[in-house]
Short mmCIF file of C-alpha atoms in Angstrom, two decimals:
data_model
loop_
_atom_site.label_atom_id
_atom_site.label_comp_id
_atom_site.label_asym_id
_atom_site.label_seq_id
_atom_site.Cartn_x
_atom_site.Cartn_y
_atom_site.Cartn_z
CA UNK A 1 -15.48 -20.06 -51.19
CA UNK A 2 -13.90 -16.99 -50.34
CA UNK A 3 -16.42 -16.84 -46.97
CA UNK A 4 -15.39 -19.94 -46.03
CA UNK A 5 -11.81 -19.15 -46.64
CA UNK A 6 -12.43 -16.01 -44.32
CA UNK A 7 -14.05 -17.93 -41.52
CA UNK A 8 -11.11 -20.36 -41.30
CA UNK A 9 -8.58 -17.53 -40.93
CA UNK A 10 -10.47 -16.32 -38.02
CA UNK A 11 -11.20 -19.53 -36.25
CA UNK A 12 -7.45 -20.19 -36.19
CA UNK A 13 -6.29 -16.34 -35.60
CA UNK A 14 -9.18 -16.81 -32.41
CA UNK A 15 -7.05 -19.90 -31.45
CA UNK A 16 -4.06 -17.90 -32.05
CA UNK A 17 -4.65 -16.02 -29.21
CA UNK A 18 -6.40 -17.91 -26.67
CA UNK A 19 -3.18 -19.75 -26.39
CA UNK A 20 -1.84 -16.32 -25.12
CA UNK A 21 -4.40 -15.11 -22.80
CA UNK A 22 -3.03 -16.75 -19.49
CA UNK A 23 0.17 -15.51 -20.30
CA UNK A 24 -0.45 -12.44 -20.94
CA UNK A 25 -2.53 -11.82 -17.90
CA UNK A 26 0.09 -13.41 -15.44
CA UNK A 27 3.20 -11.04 -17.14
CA UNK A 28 0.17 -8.02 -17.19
CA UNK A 29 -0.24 -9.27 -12.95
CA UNK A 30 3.85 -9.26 -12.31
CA UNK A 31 4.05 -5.80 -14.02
CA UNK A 32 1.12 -3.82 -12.09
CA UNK A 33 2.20 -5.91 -8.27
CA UNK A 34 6.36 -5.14 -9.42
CA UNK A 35 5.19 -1.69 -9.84
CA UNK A 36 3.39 -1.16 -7.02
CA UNK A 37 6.13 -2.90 -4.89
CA UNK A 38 8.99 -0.31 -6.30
CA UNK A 39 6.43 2.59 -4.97
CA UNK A 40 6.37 1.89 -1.54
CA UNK A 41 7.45 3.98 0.70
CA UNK A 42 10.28 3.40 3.48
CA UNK A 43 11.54 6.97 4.75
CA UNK A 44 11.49 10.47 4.53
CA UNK A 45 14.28 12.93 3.15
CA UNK A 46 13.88 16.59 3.67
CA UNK A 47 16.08 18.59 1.82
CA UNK A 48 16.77 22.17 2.59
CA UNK A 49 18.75 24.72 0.42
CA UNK A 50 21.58 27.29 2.85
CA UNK A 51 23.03 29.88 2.26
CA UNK A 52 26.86 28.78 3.84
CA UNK A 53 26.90 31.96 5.86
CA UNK A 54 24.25 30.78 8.02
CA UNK A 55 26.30 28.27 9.24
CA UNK A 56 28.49 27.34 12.30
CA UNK A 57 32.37 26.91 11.36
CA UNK A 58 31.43 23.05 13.08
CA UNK A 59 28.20 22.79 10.58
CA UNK A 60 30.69 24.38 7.45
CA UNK A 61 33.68 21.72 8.22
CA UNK A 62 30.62 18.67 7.56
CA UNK A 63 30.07 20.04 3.91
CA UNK A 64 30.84 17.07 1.22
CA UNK A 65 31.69 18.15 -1.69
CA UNK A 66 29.72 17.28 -5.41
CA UNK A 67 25.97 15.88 -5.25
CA UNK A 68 24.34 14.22 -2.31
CA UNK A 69 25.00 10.32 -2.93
CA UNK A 70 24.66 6.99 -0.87
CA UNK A 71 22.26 4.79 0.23
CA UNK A 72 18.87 5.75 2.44
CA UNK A 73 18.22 3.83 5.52
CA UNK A 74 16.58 6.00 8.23
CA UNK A 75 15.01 9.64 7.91
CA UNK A 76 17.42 11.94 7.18
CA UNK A 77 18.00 15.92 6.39
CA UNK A 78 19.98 16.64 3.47
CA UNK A 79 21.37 20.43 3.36
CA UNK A 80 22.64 22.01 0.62
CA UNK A 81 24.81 24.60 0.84
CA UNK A 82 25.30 27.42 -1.31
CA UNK A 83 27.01 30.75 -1.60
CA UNK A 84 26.60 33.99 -2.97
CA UNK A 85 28.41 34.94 -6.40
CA UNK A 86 27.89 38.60 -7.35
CA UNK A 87 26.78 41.87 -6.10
CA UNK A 88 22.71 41.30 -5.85
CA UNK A 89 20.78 40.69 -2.78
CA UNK A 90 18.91 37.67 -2.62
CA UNK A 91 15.21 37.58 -0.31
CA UNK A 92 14.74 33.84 -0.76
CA UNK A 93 11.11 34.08 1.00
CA UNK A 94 10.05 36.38 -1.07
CA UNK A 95 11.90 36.17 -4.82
CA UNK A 96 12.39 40.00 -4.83
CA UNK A 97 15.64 40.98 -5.48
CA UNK A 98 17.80 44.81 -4.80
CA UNK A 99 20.37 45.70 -7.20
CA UNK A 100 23.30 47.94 -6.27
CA UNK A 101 23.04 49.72 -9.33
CA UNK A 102 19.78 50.95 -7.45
CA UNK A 103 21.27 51.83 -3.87
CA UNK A 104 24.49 53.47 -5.32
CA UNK A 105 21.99 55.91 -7.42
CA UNK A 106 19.28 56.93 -4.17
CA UNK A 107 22.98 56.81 -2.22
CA UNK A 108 24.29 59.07 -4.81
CA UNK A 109 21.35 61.83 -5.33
CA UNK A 110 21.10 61.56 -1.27
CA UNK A 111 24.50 62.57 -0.96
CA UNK A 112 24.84 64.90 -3.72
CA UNK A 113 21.70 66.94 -2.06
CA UNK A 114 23.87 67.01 1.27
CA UNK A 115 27.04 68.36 -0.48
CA UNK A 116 24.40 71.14 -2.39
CA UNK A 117 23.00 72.11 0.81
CA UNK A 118 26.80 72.41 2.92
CA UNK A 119 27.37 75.28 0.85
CA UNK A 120 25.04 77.68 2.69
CA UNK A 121 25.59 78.00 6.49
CA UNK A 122 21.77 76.89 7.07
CA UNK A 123 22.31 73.25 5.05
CA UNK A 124 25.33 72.37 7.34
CA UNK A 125 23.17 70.60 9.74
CA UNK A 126 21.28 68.84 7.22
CA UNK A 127 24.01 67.55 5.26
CA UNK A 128 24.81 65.40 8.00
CA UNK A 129 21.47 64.38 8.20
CA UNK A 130 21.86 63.49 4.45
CA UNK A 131 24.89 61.70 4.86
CA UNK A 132 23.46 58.97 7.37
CA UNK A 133 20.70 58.39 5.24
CA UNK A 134 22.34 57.90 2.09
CA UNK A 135 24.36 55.24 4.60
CA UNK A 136 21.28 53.87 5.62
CA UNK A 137 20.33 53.22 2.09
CA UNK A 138 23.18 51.19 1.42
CA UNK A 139 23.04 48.87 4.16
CA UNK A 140 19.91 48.30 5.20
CA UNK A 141 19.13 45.22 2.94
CA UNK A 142 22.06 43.57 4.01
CA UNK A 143 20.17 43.51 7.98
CA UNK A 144 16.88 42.21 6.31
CA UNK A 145 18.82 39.51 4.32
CA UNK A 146 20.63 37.90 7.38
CA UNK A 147 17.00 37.42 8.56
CA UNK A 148 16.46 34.49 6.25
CA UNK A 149 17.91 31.46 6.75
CA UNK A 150 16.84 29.31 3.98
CA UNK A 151 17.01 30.24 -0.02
CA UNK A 152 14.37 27.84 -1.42
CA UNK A 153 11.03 26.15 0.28
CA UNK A 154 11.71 22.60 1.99
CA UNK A 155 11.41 19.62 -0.38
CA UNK A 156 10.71 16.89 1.36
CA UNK A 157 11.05 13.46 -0.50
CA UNK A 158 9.35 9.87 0.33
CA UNK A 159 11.68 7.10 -0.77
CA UNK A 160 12.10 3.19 -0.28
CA UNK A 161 14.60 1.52 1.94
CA UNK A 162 18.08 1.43 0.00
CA UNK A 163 17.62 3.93 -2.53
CA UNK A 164 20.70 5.79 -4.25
CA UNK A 165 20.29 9.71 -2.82
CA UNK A 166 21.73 10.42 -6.06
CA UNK A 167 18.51 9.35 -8.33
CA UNK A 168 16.36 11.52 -5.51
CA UNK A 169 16.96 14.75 -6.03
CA UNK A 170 19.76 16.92 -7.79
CA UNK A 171 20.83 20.46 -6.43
CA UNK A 172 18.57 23.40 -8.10
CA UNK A 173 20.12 26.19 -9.44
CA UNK A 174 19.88 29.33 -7.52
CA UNK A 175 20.01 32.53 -9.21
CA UNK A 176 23.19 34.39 -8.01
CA UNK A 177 23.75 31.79 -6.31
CA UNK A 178 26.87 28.88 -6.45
CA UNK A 179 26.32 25.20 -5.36
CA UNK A 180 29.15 24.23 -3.34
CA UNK A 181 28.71 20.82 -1.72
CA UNK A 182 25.70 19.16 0.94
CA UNK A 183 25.43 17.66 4.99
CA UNK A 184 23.62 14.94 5.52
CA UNK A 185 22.16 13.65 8.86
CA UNK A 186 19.70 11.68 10.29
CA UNK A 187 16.44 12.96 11.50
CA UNK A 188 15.80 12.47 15.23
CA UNK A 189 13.55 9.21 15.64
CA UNK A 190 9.69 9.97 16.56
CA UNK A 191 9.06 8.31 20.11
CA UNK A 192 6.59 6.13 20.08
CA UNK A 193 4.23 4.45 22.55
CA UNK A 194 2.18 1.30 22.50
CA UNK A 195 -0.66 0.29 25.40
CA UNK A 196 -2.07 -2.97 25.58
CA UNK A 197 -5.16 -4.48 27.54
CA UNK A 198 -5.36 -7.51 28.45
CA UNK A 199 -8.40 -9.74 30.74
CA UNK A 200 -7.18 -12.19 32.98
CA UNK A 201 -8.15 -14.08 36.44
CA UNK A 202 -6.27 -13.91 39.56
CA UNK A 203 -3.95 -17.03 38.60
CA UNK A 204 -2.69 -15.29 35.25
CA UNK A 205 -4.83 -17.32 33.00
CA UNK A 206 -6.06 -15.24 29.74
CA UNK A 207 -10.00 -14.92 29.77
CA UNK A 208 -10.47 -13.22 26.37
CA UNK A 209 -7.85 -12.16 23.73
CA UNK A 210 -5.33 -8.87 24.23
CA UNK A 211 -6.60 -5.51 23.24
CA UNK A 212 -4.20 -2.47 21.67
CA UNK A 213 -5.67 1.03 23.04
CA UNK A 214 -3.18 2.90 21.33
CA UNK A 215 -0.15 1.40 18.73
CA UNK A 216 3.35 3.14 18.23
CA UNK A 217 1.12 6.32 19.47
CA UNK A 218 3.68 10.17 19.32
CA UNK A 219 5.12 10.05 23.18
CA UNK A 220 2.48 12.49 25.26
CA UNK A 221 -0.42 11.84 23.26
CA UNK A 222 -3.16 11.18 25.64
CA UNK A 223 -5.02 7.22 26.00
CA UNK A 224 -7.36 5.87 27.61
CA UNK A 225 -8.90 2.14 27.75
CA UNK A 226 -11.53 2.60 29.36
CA UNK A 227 -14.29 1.72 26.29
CA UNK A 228 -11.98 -1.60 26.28
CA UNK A 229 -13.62 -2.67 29.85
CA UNK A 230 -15.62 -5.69 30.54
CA UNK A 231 -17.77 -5.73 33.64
CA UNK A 232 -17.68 -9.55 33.20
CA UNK A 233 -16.39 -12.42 30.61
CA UNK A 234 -18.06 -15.52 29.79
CA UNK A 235 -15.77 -18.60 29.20
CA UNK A 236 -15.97 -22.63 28.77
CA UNK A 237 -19.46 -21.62 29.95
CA UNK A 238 -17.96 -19.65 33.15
CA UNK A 239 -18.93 -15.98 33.95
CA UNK A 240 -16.04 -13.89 35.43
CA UNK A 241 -17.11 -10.73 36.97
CA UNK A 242 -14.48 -7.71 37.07
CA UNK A 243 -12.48 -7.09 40.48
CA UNK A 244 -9.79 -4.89 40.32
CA UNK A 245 -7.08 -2.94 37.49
CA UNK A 246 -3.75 -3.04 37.35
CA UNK A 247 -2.09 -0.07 35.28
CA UNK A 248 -3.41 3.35 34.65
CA UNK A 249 -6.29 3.33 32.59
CA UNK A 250 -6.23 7.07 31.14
CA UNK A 251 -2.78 9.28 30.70
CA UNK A 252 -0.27 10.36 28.38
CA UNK A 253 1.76 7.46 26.50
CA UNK A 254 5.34 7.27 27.23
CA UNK A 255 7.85 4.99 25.34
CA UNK A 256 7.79 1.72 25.01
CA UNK A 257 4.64 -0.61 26.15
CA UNK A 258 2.74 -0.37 28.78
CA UNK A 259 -0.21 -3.39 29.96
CA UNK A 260 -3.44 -2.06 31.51
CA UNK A 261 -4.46 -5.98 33.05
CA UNK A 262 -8.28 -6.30 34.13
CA UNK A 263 -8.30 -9.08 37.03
CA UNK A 264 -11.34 -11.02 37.26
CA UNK A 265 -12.97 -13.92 39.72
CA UNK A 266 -15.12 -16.94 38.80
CA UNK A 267 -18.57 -16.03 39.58
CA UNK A 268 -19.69 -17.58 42.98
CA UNK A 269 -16.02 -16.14 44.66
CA UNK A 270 -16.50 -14.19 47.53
CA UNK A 271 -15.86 -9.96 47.28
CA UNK A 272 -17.35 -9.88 44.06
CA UNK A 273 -17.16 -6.10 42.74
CA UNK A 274 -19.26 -4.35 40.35
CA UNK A 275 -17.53 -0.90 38.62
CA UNK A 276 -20.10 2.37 38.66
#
């Protein structure tokens, strides 16, 4: 009895869930394709992290204050702009760091060396000596630091039409460093170039469908169609033998689109021409 009662509670839990299965897999469908949709990508940000006195007073009157915010619609260049809060020199290439506590000191037992040797006739000409390099030791990490223009490696984000800049990326912190506001501005557009083949007789009439030697190609990347040539084109049971080009077959692509058109003639037409 009690086998038969456990066969019956499995038949109907079996049925239980059948009824579920399409559902299930059409919600499990919606979910993976809804994903995949929010993942696509539209545009690139780059953002790039300055210290402010690497900028122009033009550049420095562009700086919005709080986090970068607003809606993406074109590849753009966010920079954010910091500035330096205490005594420390920053080397944001390399991470390493020169305190001040360290210069004063080699400043200090420079100097203090100079003032011990002034006191004997001889160790008057090298306490000057003394005295520029204990300058020297003081400012010359100031020269290397102007050097470097940005304090953190280029992050470069990929994001979907419309998204909030906000929900991108937040500022980082910076150590002796202060956050004080970002520029945004649109990257320059990549020029593109497209060059298109196409086969037709003297009249105009299309003898075989359009060919694409190079699509939305950088502007002065080289081309060439020539592997897209037909000596001759059969059609409605018609041969068509090759007679002349119109366009340049081989250069550089410029902006825009450019038509390479092969011109051919009805076999049996006079001044028939055959390409070496």
């Amino acid at each position: 009895m009690k086998r038969q009662e456990r066969e019956i509670r499995q038949r109907f839990s079996l049925r239980k869930y059948k009824i579920g299965v399409l559902p299930a897999l059409i919600g499990t469908t919606l979910l993976v394709f809804g994903t995949a949709t929010e993942t696509l990508a539209d545009h690139k940000v780059n953002y790039n992290f300055i210290d402010i006195n690497n900028l122009s007073a033009t550049e420095r009157s562009l700086i919005i204050e709080g986090v970068p915010s607003g809606k993406v619609s074109s590849d753009e260049e966010i920079i954010l702009v910091y500035k330096r809060v205490n005594g420390k020199r920053v080397f944001p290439k390399t991470g390493s760091r020169t305190n001040l506590l360290v210069e004063v000191g080699l400043a200090g037992a420079t100097l203090g060396a100079a003032v011990y040797l002034r006191k004997s006739k001889k160790g008057r000409h090298t306490f000057f000596v003394m005295t520029i390099l204990g300058t020297m030791v003081l400012g010359s990490h100031v020269i290397v630091a102007d050097d470097y223009q940005s304090l953190l490696e280029q992050v470069t984000k990929i994001v979907k039409t419309d998204a909030e800049l906000s929900q991108v990326l937040t500022p980082s912190e910076i150590s002796n460093y202060q956050y004080i506001g970002y520029i945004r501005r649109k990257l320059p557009a990549i020029q593109k170039g497209t060059v298109n083949v196409y086969y037709r007789d003297r009249a105009g009439n299309s003898l075989a469908p359009m060919e694409t030697a190079a699509q939305d190609g950088a502007v002065g990347q080289p081309y060439s169609t020539k592997s897209l040539f037909r000596q001759s084109i059969e059609k409605d049971g018609r041969t068509y033998n090759w007679v002349e080009t119109q366009g340049e077959e081989k250069g550089t692509l410029s902006e825009g689109v450019a038509n390479v058109i092969y011109v051919y003639e009805e076999v049996g037409t006079p001044h028939r021409l055959f390409r070496q």
